[in-house]
Amino acid sequence: MADNKISPDELAGTEQPFVQHLMELRDRLLYCVYGIGAVFAVLAFFPGPSALYDLLAMPLVKTLPEGARMIATGVVSPFLVPIKVTVLAAFGVALPWVLYQVWAFVAPGLYKHEKRLVMPLVVASTLLFYTGAAFCYFFVFGQAFPAIQRMAPISVAVSPDIEAYLDFVITMFIAFGLAFEVPIAVVILARLGVVTVSQLKSFRAYFVVGAAAVAGIATPPDPVSMLALLAPMCVLYEVGIWAAKVFIKHTQAPDDDATAAAS
């Protein structure tokens, strides 16, 4: 029988005093703020808050009746709402930088096999959230807003409030962004041992029912928007099952690998 060498602890010598951890956390938070602030300054200069809001409102404005415009019911809304849009856009653009700072803070405390799990999940979750928000803006809004306008009574003058529209858009972006995170949730649950891959396959029918309920609540009251959220969630659930197999195989701890080899 060959001798099994016990590898030294990967984290040996990396322990830091609590105060030093707090200082590191402070520095990382400041880096996040600086990054978001730098992006905000660029966006405030070009294209500017008003242009950013016009871009955000474009899917709705194109569907308004001829001569109709959006309105601002608050005294300072014409100023504050575009600023809010610029802040949100700056955070969205700087999100990879923010997540890198989070990664840089926690990475020294992770084992090698844990790093192989966390980093791909961070990158994948960011890309999936962007994809969900983009899908909502370019496809769902283009289908939902015309349907909503067709449902409006002839006696109603359609003039949406700019602040109410911003709240609606943020809600929809978050709903679709989180919905597109289904593979990440599936992978994490499977990797932590909460469920097995076989159980995930057997839960398909229950997931479709739950996803339909979520789509019905989160989307506007038209079937196109509901199906636009339901269909990607079902597809991404299957992607998550496949990804769970890959992650479980390639992110096992050394002890788990040895146990699997012995068995």
Short mmCIF file of N, CA and C in Angstrom, two decimals, residues 77-150:
data_model
loop_
_atom_site.label_atom_id
_atom_site.label_comp_id
_atom_site.label_asym_id
_atom_site.label_seq_id
_atom_site.Cartn_x
_atom_site.Cartn_y
_atom_site.Cartn_z
N SER A 77 -38.69 66.02 -8.85
CA SER A 77 -38.56 64.77 -9.60
C SER A 77 -37.79 64.92 -10.91
N PRO A 78 -38.00 65.99 -11.69
CA PRO A 78 -37.23 66.12 -12.94
C PRO A 78 -35.72 66.15 -12.72
N PHE A 79 -35.29 66.53 -11.51
CA PHE A 79 -33.86 66.55 -11.21
C PHE A 79 -33.40 65.26 -10.53
N LEU A 80 -34.17 64.80 -9.53
CA LEU A 80 -33.73 63.66 -8.72
C LEU A 80 -33.82 62.34 -9.46
N VAL A 81 -34.87 62.14 -10.24
CA VAL A 81 -35.06 60.85 -10.90
C VAL A 81 -33.92 60.55 -11.88
N PRO A 82 -33.51 61.47 -12.76
CA PRO A 82 -32.35 61.17 -13.61
C PRO A 82 -31.06 60.92 -12.82
N ILE A 83 -30.91 61.61 -11.67
CA ILE A 83 -29.73 61.36 -10.84
C ILE A 83 -29.77 59.94 -10.30
N LYS A 84 -30.95 59.50 -9.85
CA LYS A 84 -31.10 58.12 -9.37
C LYS A 84 -30.75 57.12 -10.46
N VAL A 85 -31.20 57.38 -11.67
CA VAL A 85 -30.89 56.49 -12.79
C VAL A 85 -29.39 56.43 -13.03
N THR A 86 -28.72 57.58 -12.92
CA THR A 86 -27.27 57.61 -13.11
C THR A 86 -26.55 56.82 -12.03
N VAL A 87 -27.01 56.94 -10.78
CA VAL A 87 -26.40 56.18 -9.69
C VAL A 87 -26.58 54.68 -9.93
N LEU A 88 -27.79 54.28 -10.31
CA LEU A 88 -28.03 52.86 -10.57
C LEU A 88 -27.21 52.35 -11.75
N ALA A 89 -27.10 53.17 -12.79
CA ALA A 89 -26.30 52.78 -13.94
C ALA A 89 -24.83 52.66 -13.55
N ALA A 90 -24.35 53.57 -12.72
CA ALA A 90 -22.95 53.52 -12.26
C ALA A 90 -22.70 52.25 -11.46
N PHE A 91 -23.65 51.90 -10.59
CA PHE A 91 -23.49 50.66 -9.81
C PHE A 91 -23.49 49.45 -10.73
N GLY A 92 -24.38 49.45 -11.73
CA GLY A 92 -24.42 48.32 -12.65
C GLY A 92 -23.15 48.16 -13.45
N VAL A 93 -22.60 49.28 -13.93
CA VAL A 93 -21.36 49.22 -14.71
C VAL A 93 -20.19 48.79 -13.81
N ALA A 94 -20.19 49.28 -12.57
CA ALA A 94 -19.08 48.99 -11.65
C ALA A 94 -19.25 47.68 -10.91
N LEU A 95 -20.33 46.95 -11.16
CA LEU A 95 -20.59 45.72 -10.42
C LEU A 95 -19.44 44.72 -10.49
N PRO A 96 -18.82 44.48 -11.65
CA PRO A 96 -17.67 43.56 -11.66
C PRO A 96 -16.54 44.01 -10.72
N TRP A 97 -16.29 45.31 -10.65
CA TRP A 97 -15.27 45.84 -9.75
C TRP A 97 -15.66 45.61 -8.29
N VAL A 98 -16.93 45.83 -7.98
CA VAL A 98 -17.42 45.60 -6.61
C VAL A 98 -17.28 44.14 -6.23
N LEU A 99 -17.67 43.24 -7.13
CA LEU A 99 -17.57 41.82 -6.83
C LEU A 99 -16.12 41.36 -6.73
N TYR A 100 -15.24 42.00 -7.49
CA TYR A 100 -13.82 41.67 -7.35
C TYR A 100 -13.30 42.04 -5.96
N GLN A 101 -13.75 43.18 -5.44
CA GLN A 101 -13.34 43.58 -4.09
C GLN A 101 -13.86 42.59 -3.04
N VAL A 102 -15.08 42.13 -3.24
CA VAL A 102 -15.60 41.10 -2.33
C VAL A 102 -14.77 39.83 -2.42
N TRP A 103 -14.43 39.44 -3.63
CA TRP A 103 -13.60 38.25 -3.84
C TRP A 103 -12.22 38.42 -3.21
N ALA A 104 -11.61 39.57 -3.40
CA ALA A 104 -10.27 39.81 -2.85
C ALA A 104 -10.29 39.78 -1.33
N PHE A 105 -11.42 40.13 -0.72
CA PHE A 105 -11.51 40.13 0.75
C PHE A 105 -11.66 38.71 1.30
N VAL A 106 -12.46 37.88 0.63
CA VAL A 106 -12.73 36.55 1.17
C VAL A 106 -11.77 35.48 0.66
N ALA A 107 -11.10 35.73 -0.48
CA ALA A 107 -10.26 34.70 -1.09
C ALA A 107 -9.16 34.18 -0.18
N PRO A 108 -8.45 35.03 0.61
CA PRO A 108 -7.39 34.48 1.46
C PRO A 108 -7.88 33.47 2.49
N GLY A 109 -9.16 33.48 2.82
CA GLY A 109 -9.69 32.54 3.80
C GLY A 109 -10.30 31.30 3.19
N LEU A 110 -10.14 31.11 1.87
CA LEU A 110 -10.72 29.97 1.20
C LEU A 110 -9.66 28.96 0.82
N TYR A 111 -10.03 27.68 0.89
CA TYR A 111 -9.15 26.63 0.40
C TYR A 111 -9.16 26.62 -1.13
N LYS A 112 -8.20 25.90 -1.70
CA LYS A 112 -8.04 25.89 -3.15
C LYS A 112 -9.30 25.37 -3.83
N HIS A 113 -9.88 24.28 -3.29
CA HIS A 113 -11.08 23.72 -3.93
C HIS A 113 -12.27 24.65 -3.76
N GLU A 114 -12.29 25.46 -2.70
CA GLU A 114 -13.37 26.42 -2.52
C GLU A 114 -13.24 27.58 -3.51
N LYS A 115 -12.01 27.99 -3.79
CA LYS A 115 -11.79 29.05 -4.78
C LYS A 115 -12.25 28.59 -6.16
N ARG A 116 -12.07 27.31 -6.46
CA ARG A 116 -12.51 26.79 -7.75
C ARG A 116 -14.03 26.84 -7.86
N LEU A 117 -14.72 26.89 -6.74
CA LEU A 117 -16.17 26.97 -6.75
C LEU A 117 -16.66 28.41 -6.76
N VAL A 118 -16.06 29.25 -5.91
CA VAL A 118 -16.59 30.60 -5.69
C VAL A 118 -16.38 31.51 -6.89
N MET A 119 -15.17 31.54 -7.43
CA MET A 119 -14.87 32.49 -8.50
C MET A 119 -15.74 32.27 -9.74
N PRO A 120 -15.88 31.03 -10.23
CA PRO A 120 -16.78 30.85 -11.39
C PRO A 120 -18.23 31.24 -11.08
N LEU A 121 -18.67 31.00 -9.84
CA LEU A 121 -20.04 31.37 -9.49
C LEU A 121 -20.22 32.87 -9.47
N VAL A 122 -19.21 33.60 -9.00
CA VAL A 122 -19.29 35.06 -8.97
C VAL A 122 -19.39 35.62 -10.40
N VAL A 123 -18.53 35.12 -11.28
CA VAL A 123 -18.53 35.58 -12.67
C VAL A 123 -19.85 35.20 -13.36
N ALA A 124 -20.27 33.96 -13.17
CA ALA A 124 -21.48 33.49 -13.83
C ALA A 124 -22.71 34.23 -13.32
N SER A 125 -22.79 34.47 -12.02
CA SER A 125 -23.96 35.16 -11.47
C SER A 125 -24.04 36.60 -11.99
N THR A 126 -22.88 37.25 -12.15
CA THR A 126 -22.87 38.61 -12.69
C THR A 126 -23.36 38.63 -14.13
N LEU A 127 -22.84 37.74 -14.94
CA LEU A 127 -23.24 37.69 -16.35
C LEU A 127 -24.72 37.33 -16.49
N LEU A 128 -25.20 36.42 -15.66
CA LEU A 128 -26.60 36.02 -15.74
C LEU A 128 -27.53 37.17 -15.33
N PHE A 129 -27.13 37.93 -14.31
CA PHE A 129 -27.96 39.07 -13.90
C PHE A 129 -28.01 40.11 -15.01
N TYR A 130 -26.86 40.41 -15.62
CA TYR A 130 -26.84 41.34 -16.76
C TYR A 130 -27.74 40.82 -17.88
N THR A 131 -27.65 39.54 -18.17
CA THR A 131 -28.44 38.95 -19.25
C THR A 131 -29.94 39.07 -18.96
N GLY A 132 -30.32 38.81 -17.70
CA GLY A 132 -31.73 38.93 -17.34
C GLY A 132 -32.25 40.34 -17.49
N ALA A 133 -31.48 41.34 -17.03
CA ALA A 133 -31.90 42.73 -17.15
C ALA A 133 -31.97 43.16 -18.62
N ALA A 134 -30.99 42.74 -19.43
CA ALA A 134 -30.99 43.08 -20.85
C ALA A 134 -32.17 42.42 -21.57
N PHE A 135 -32.46 41.18 -21.24
CA PHE A 135 -33.60 40.48 -21.83
C PHE A 135 -34.90 41.20 -21.50
N CYS A 136 -35.02 41.69 -20.27
CA CYS A 136 -36.19 42.43 -19.85
C CYS A 136 -36.33 43.73 -20.65
N TYR A 137 -35.24 44.46 -20.80
CA TYR A 137 -35.29 45.77 -21.47
C TYR A 137 -35.56 45.63 -22.97
N PHE A 138 -34.82 44.74 -23.62
CA PHE A 138 -34.90 44.68 -25.08
C PHE A 138 -36.06 43.85 -25.60
N PHE A 139 -36.52 42.87 -24.84
CA PHE A 139 -37.58 42.00 -25.34
C PHE A 139 -38.90 42.17 -24.59
N VAL A 140 -38.85 42.04 -23.26
CA VAL A 140 -40.09 42.04 -22.49
C VAL A 140 -40.80 43.39 -22.57
N PHE A 141 -40.05 44.49 -22.37
CA PHE A 141 -40.67 45.81 -22.44
C PHE A 141 -41.28 46.05 -23.82
N GLY A 142 -40.60 45.59 -24.85
CA GLY A 142 -41.10 45.79 -26.21
C GLY A 142 -42.40 45.05 -26.46
N GLN A 143 -42.65 43.96 -25.72
CA GLN A 143 -43.89 43.21 -25.86
C GLN A 143 -44.96 43.67 -24.87
N ALA A 144 -44.53 44.01 -23.64
CA ALA A 144 -45.49 44.31 -22.58
C ALA A 144 -46.13 45.69 -22.74
N PHE A 145 -45.33 46.72 -23.02
CA PHE A 145 -45.87 48.07 -23.07
C PHE A 145 -46.92 48.25 -24.17
N PRO A 146 -46.73 47.75 -25.39
CA PRO A 146 -47.81 47.87 -26.38
C PRO A 146 -49.08 47.15 -25.94
N ALA A 147 -48.92 45.99 -25.28
CA ALA A 147 -50.10 45.26 -24.81
C ALA A 147 -50.84 46.05 -23.74
N ILE A 148 -50.10 46.70 -22.85
CA ILE A 148 -50.73 47.51 -21.80
C ILE A 148 -51.45 48.70 -22.41
N GLN A 149 -50.85 49.33 -23.41
CA GLN A 149 -51.49 50.49 -24.05
C GLN A 149 -52.79 50.08 -24.75
N ARG A 150 -52.81 48.88 -25.33
CA ARG A 150 -54.02 48.42 -26.01
C ARG A 150 -55.15 48.16 -25.01
#
